[in-house]
Amino acid sequence: QVQLVESGGGLVQPGDSLRLSCAASGRTISSYVMGWFRQAPGKEREFVGGIDRSGESFDYIDSVKGRFIISRDNDRNMAYLQMNSLKPEDTAVYYCAARPAFRVSPIRRKDDYDYWGQGTQVTVSS
């Protein structure tokens, strides 16, 4: 079992930055792909970005490319989502998730993530 806890959300203005953290416990995350998802009110939970177990391969949705950066520190059992140039449409609850690295399905596939955090609210508003 892997327990995930997100932190770092808050209320910010358009153009601001936030860094979300995901603290893992129970098992080392070095064997897991880490993903970030978000869910806005009335919408489906969507993939934002993911990082492979080594931290060398990434995938982002187009709307965050060039603005969001995912990283991980396997030694500290942490994953991060740096969000820059935030827009009101980025407002959502953000979740980190973990899936075994051996799964070959696309990392955007939500159903293949075994472990989820409780989420942290990000609100972008002037």
PDB file of N, CA and C in Angstrom, residues 52-96:
ATOM      1  N   ASP A  52       7.866   9.377 -15.212  1.00  0.00           N
ATOM      2  CA  ASP A  52       8.216   7.964 -15.067  1.00  0.00           C
ATOM      3  C   ASP A  52       9.042   7.759 -13.796  1.00  0.00           C
ATOM      4  N   ARG A  53       9.345   6.504 -13.508  1.00  0.00           N
ATOM      5  CA  ARG A  53       9.980   6.173 -12.236  1.00  0.00           C
ATOM      6  C   ARG A  53      11.354   6.800 -12.083  1.00  0.00           C
ATOM      7  N   SER A  54      12.049   7.008 -13.189  1.00  0.00           N
ATOM      8  CA  SER A  54      13.398   7.569 -13.112  1.00  0.00           C
ATOM      9  C   SER A  54      13.407   9.094 -13.092  1.00  0.00           C
ATOM     10  N   GLY A  55      12.284   9.690 -13.459  1.00  0.00           N
ATOM     11  CA  GLY A  55      12.212  11.146 -13.523  1.00  0.00           C
ATOM     12  C   GLY A  55      12.746  11.725 -14.811  1.00  0.00           C
ATOM     13  N   GLU A  56      12.906  10.888 -15.824  1.00  0.00           N
ATOM     14  CA  GLU A  56      13.504  11.358 -17.072  1.00  0.00           C
ATOM     15  C   GLU A  56      12.496  11.476 -18.205  1.00  0.00           C
ATOM     16  N   SER A  57      11.317  10.944 -18.033  1.00  0.00           N
ATOM     17  CA  SER A  57      10.303  10.986 -19.080  1.00  0.00           C
ATOM     18  C   SER A  57       9.026  11.594 -18.514  1.00  0.00           C
ATOM     19  N   PHE A  58       8.410  12.465 -19.300  1.00  0.00           N
ATOM     20  CA  PHE A  58       7.255  13.210 -18.837  1.00  0.00           C
ATOM     21  C   PHE A  58       6.146  13.188 -19.891  1.00  0.00           C
ATOM     22  N   ASP A  59       4.961  13.463 -19.425  1.00  0.00           N
ATOM     23  CA  ASP A  59       3.833  13.668 -20.328  1.00  0.00           C
ATOM     24  C   ASP A  59       2.951  14.732 -19.705  1.00  0.00           C
ATOM     25  N   TYR A  60       2.524  15.695 -20.498  1.00  0.00           N
ATOM     26  CA  TYR A  60       1.659  16.761 -20.031  1.00  0.00           C
ATOM     27  C   TYR A  60       0.519  16.957 -21.011  1.00  0.00           C
ATOM     28  N   ILE A  61      -0.611  17.383 -20.499  1.00  0.00           N
ATOM     29  CA  ILE A  61      -1.661  17.792 -21.416  1.00  0.00           C
ATOM     30  C   ILE A  61      -1.273  19.141 -22.028  1.00  0.00           C
ATOM     31  N   ASP A  62      -1.825  19.397 -23.192  1.00  0.00           N
ATOM     32  CA  ASP A  62      -1.411  20.583 -23.950  1.00  0.00           C
ATOM     33  C   ASP A  62      -1.651  21.879 -23.183  1.00  0.00           C
ATOM     34  N   SER A  63      -2.722  21.935 -22.430  1.00  0.00           N
ATOM     35  CA  SER A  63      -3.089  23.190 -21.777  1.00  0.00           C
ATOM     36  C   SER A  63      -2.118  23.606 -20.672  1.00  0.00           C
ATOM     37  N   VAL A  64      -1.253  22.697 -20.232  1.00  0.00           N
ATOM     38  CA  VAL A  64      -0.303  23.055 -19.179  1.00  0.00           C
ATOM     39  C   VAL A  64       1.146  22.994 -19.646  1.00  0.00           C
ATOM     40  N   LYS A  65       1.352  22.523 -20.847  1.00  0.00           N
ATOM     41  CA  LYS A  65       2.727  22.436 -21.363  1.00  0.00           C
ATOM     42  C   LYS A  65       3.384  23.820 -21.362  1.00  0.00           C
ATOM     43  N   GLY A  66       4.614  23.865 -20.889  1.00  0.00           N
ATOM     44  CA  GLY A  66       5.329  25.127 -20.812  1.00  0.00           C
ATOM     45  C   GLY A  66       5.030  25.926 -19.557  1.00  0.00           C
ATOM     46  N   ARG A  67       4.010  25.524 -18.801  1.00  0.00           N
ATOM     47  CA  ARG A  67       3.660  26.220 -17.561  1.00  0.00           C
ATOM     48  C   ARG A  67       3.859  25.347 -16.327  1.00  0.00           C
ATOM     49  N   PHE A  68       3.570  24.066 -16.441  1.00  0.00           N
ATOM     50  CA  PHE A  68       3.646  23.146 -15.303  1.00  0.00           C
ATOM     51  C   PHE A  68       4.867  22.236 -15.468  1.00  0.00           C
ATOM     52  N   ILE A  69       5.479  21.936 -14.355  1.00  0.00           N
ATOM     53  CA  ILE A  69       6.639  21.038 -14.353  1.00  0.00           C
ATOM     54  C   ILE A  69       6.468  20.011 -13.237  1.00  0.00           C
ATOM     55  N   ILE A  70       6.577  18.755 -13.604  1.00  0.00           N
ATOM     56  CA  ILE A  70       6.504  17.670 -12.631  1.00  0.00           C
ATOM     57  C   ILE A  70       7.917  17.204 -12.312  1.00  0.00           C
ATOM     58  N   SER A  71       8.145  16.916 -11.061  1.00  0.00           N
ATOM     59  CA  SER A  71       9.429  16.363 -10.640  1.00  0.00           C
ATOM     60  C   SER A  71       9.187  15.355  -9.524  1.00  0.00           C
ATOM     61  N   ARG A  72      10.238  14.656  -9.191  1.00  0.00           N
ATOM     62  CA  ARG A  72      10.128  13.672  -8.118  1.00  0.00           C
ATOM     63  C   ARG A  72      11.467  13.520  -7.425  1.00  0.00           C
ATOM     64  N   ASP A  73      11.419  13.104  -6.178  1.00  0.00           N
ATOM     65  CA  ASP A  73      12.612  12.813  -5.405  1.00  0.00           C
ATOM     66  C   ASP A  73      12.368  11.456  -4.761  1.00  0.00           C
ATOM     67  N   ASN A  74      12.888  10.425  -5.396  1.00  0.00           N
ATOM     68  CA  ASN A  74      12.622   9.071  -4.905  1.00  0.00           C
ATOM     69  C   ASN A  74      13.246   8.837  -3.527  1.00  0.00           C
ATOM     70  N   ASP A  75      14.370   9.493  -3.270  1.00  0.00           N
ATOM     71  CA  ASP A  75      15.017   9.312  -1.968  1.00  0.00           C
ATOM     72  C   ASP A  75      14.139   9.845  -0.838  1.00  0.00           C
ATOM     73  N   ARG A  76      13.421  10.902  -1.120  1.00  0.00           N
ATOM     74  CA  ARG A  76      12.538  11.503  -0.113  1.00  0.00           C
ATOM     75  C   ARG A  76      11.097  11.014  -0.231  1.00  0.00           C
ATOM     76  N   ASN A  77      10.842  10.177  -1.243  1.00  0.00           N
ATOM     77  CA  ASN A  77       9.491   9.667  -1.472  1.00  0.00           C
ATOM     78  C   ASN A  77       8.495  10.801  -1.722  1.00  0.00           C
ATOM     79  N   MET A  78       8.904  11.736  -2.574  1.00  0.00           N
ATOM     80  CA  MET A  78       8.100  12.911  -2.843  1.00  0.00           C
ATOM     81  C   MET A  78       7.918  13.111  -4.344  1.00  0.00           C
ATOM     82  N   ALA A  79       6.801  13.697  -4.705  1.00  0.00           N
ATOM     83  CA  ALA A  79       6.561  14.163  -6.066  1.00  0.00           C
ATOM     84  C   ALA A  79       6.063  15.605  -5.979  1.00  0.00           C
ATOM     85  N   TYR A  80       6.288  16.344  -7.064  1.00  0.00           N
ATOM     86  CA  TYR A  80       5.953  17.760  -7.041  1.00  0.00           C
ATOM     87  C   TYR A  80       5.302  18.170  -8.355  1.00  0.00           C
ATOM     88  N   LEU A  81       4.490  19.207  -8.237  1.00  0.00           N
ATOM     89  CA  LEU A  81       3.908  19.836  -9.421  1.00  0.00           C
ATOM     90  C   LEU A  81       4.115  21.335  -9.279  1.00  0.00           C
ATOM     91  N   GLN A  82       5.047  21.859 -10.065  1.00  0.00           N
ATOM     92  CA  GLN A  82       5.282  23.305 -10.101  1.00  0.00           C
ATOM     93  C   GLN A  82       4.356  23.901 -11.143  1.00  0.00           C
ATOM     94  N   MET A  83       3.529  24.825 -10.706  1.00  0.00           N
ATOM     95  CA  MET A  83       2.548  25.434 -11.600  1.00  0.00           C
ATOM     96  C   MET A  83       2.862  26.918 -11.729  1.00  0.00           C
ATOM     97  N   ASN A  84       3.159  27.346 -12.930  1.00  0.00           N
ATOM     98  CA  ASN A  84       3.483  28.732 -13.217  1.00  0.00           C
ATOM     99  C   ASN A  84       2.440  29.346 -14.138  1.00  0.00           C
ATOM    100  N   SER A  85       2.412  30.661 -14.159  1.00  0.00           N
ATOM    101  CA  SER A  85       1.481  31.385 -15.030  1.00  0.00           C
ATOM    102  C   SER A  85       0.063  30.828 -14.910  1.00  0.00           C
ATOM    103  N   LEU A  86      -0.399  30.716 -13.704  1.00  0.00           N
ATOM    104  CA  LEU A  86      -1.696  30.097 -13.458  1.00  0.00           C
ATOM    105  C   LEU A  86      -2.826  30.916 -14.053  1.00  0.00           C
ATOM    106  N   LYS A  87      -3.827  30.193 -14.522  1.00  0.00           N
ATOM    107  CA  LYS A  87      -4.995  30.792 -15.153  1.00  0.00           C
ATOM    108  C   LYS A  87      -6.245  30.392 -14.368  1.00  0.00           C
ATOM    109  N   PRO A  88      -7.314  31.179 -14.476  1.00  0.00           N
ATOM    110  CA  PRO A  88      -8.556  30.796 -13.785  1.00  0.00           C
ATOM    111  C   PRO A  88      -9.026  29.396 -14.161  1.00  0.00           C
ATOM    112  N   GLU A  89      -8.788  28.977 -15.380  1.00  0.00           N
ATOM    113  CA  GLU A  89      -9.225  27.638 -15.805  1.00  0.00           C
ATOM    114  C   GLU A  89      -8.405  26.513 -15.184  1.00  0.00           C
ATOM    115  N   ASP A  90      -7.347  26.851 -14.465  1.00  0.00           N
ATOM    116  CA  ASP A  90      -6.590  25.843 -13.718  1.00  0.00           C
ATOM    117  C   ASP A  90      -7.230  25.546 -12.360  1.00  0.00           C
ATOM    118  N   THR A  91      -8.242  26.289 -12.010  1.00  0.00           N
ATOM    119  CA  THR A  91      -8.924  26.074 -10.732  1.00  0.00           C
ATOM    120  C   THR A  91      -9.520  24.674 -10.668  1.00  0.00           C
ATOM    121  N   ALA A  92      -9.150  23.933  -9.645  1.00  0.00           N
ATOM    122  CA  ALA A  92      -9.602  22.548  -9.492  1.00  0.00           C
ATOM    123  C   ALA A  92      -9.026  21.980  -8.202  1.00  0.00           C
ATOM    124  N   VAL A  93      -9.509  20.807  -7.858  1.00  0.00           N
ATOM    125  CA  VAL A  93      -8.844  20.011  -6.829  1.00  0.00           C
ATOM    126  C   VAL A  93      -7.788  19.174  -7.543  1.00  0.00           C
ATOM    127  N   TYR A  94      -6.573  19.228  -7.037  1.00  0.00           N
ATOM    128  CA  TYR A  94      -5.460  18.521  -7.654  1.00  0.00           C
ATOM    129  C   TYR A  94      -5.115  17.288  -6.835  1.00  0.00           C
ATOM    130  N   TYR A  95      -4.928  16.186  -7.536  1.00  0.00           N
ATOM    131  CA  TYR A  95      -4.627  14.905  -6.911  1.00  0.00           C
ATOM    132  C   TYR A  95      -3.315  14.348  -7.450  1.00  0.00           C
ATOM    133  N   CYS A  96      -2.532  13.766  -6.576  1.00  0.00           N
ATOM    134  CA  CYS A  96      -1.429  12.955  -7.075  1.00  0.00           C
ATOM    135  C   CYS A  96      -1.833  11.497  -6.980  1.00  0.00           C
TER     136      CYS A  96
END
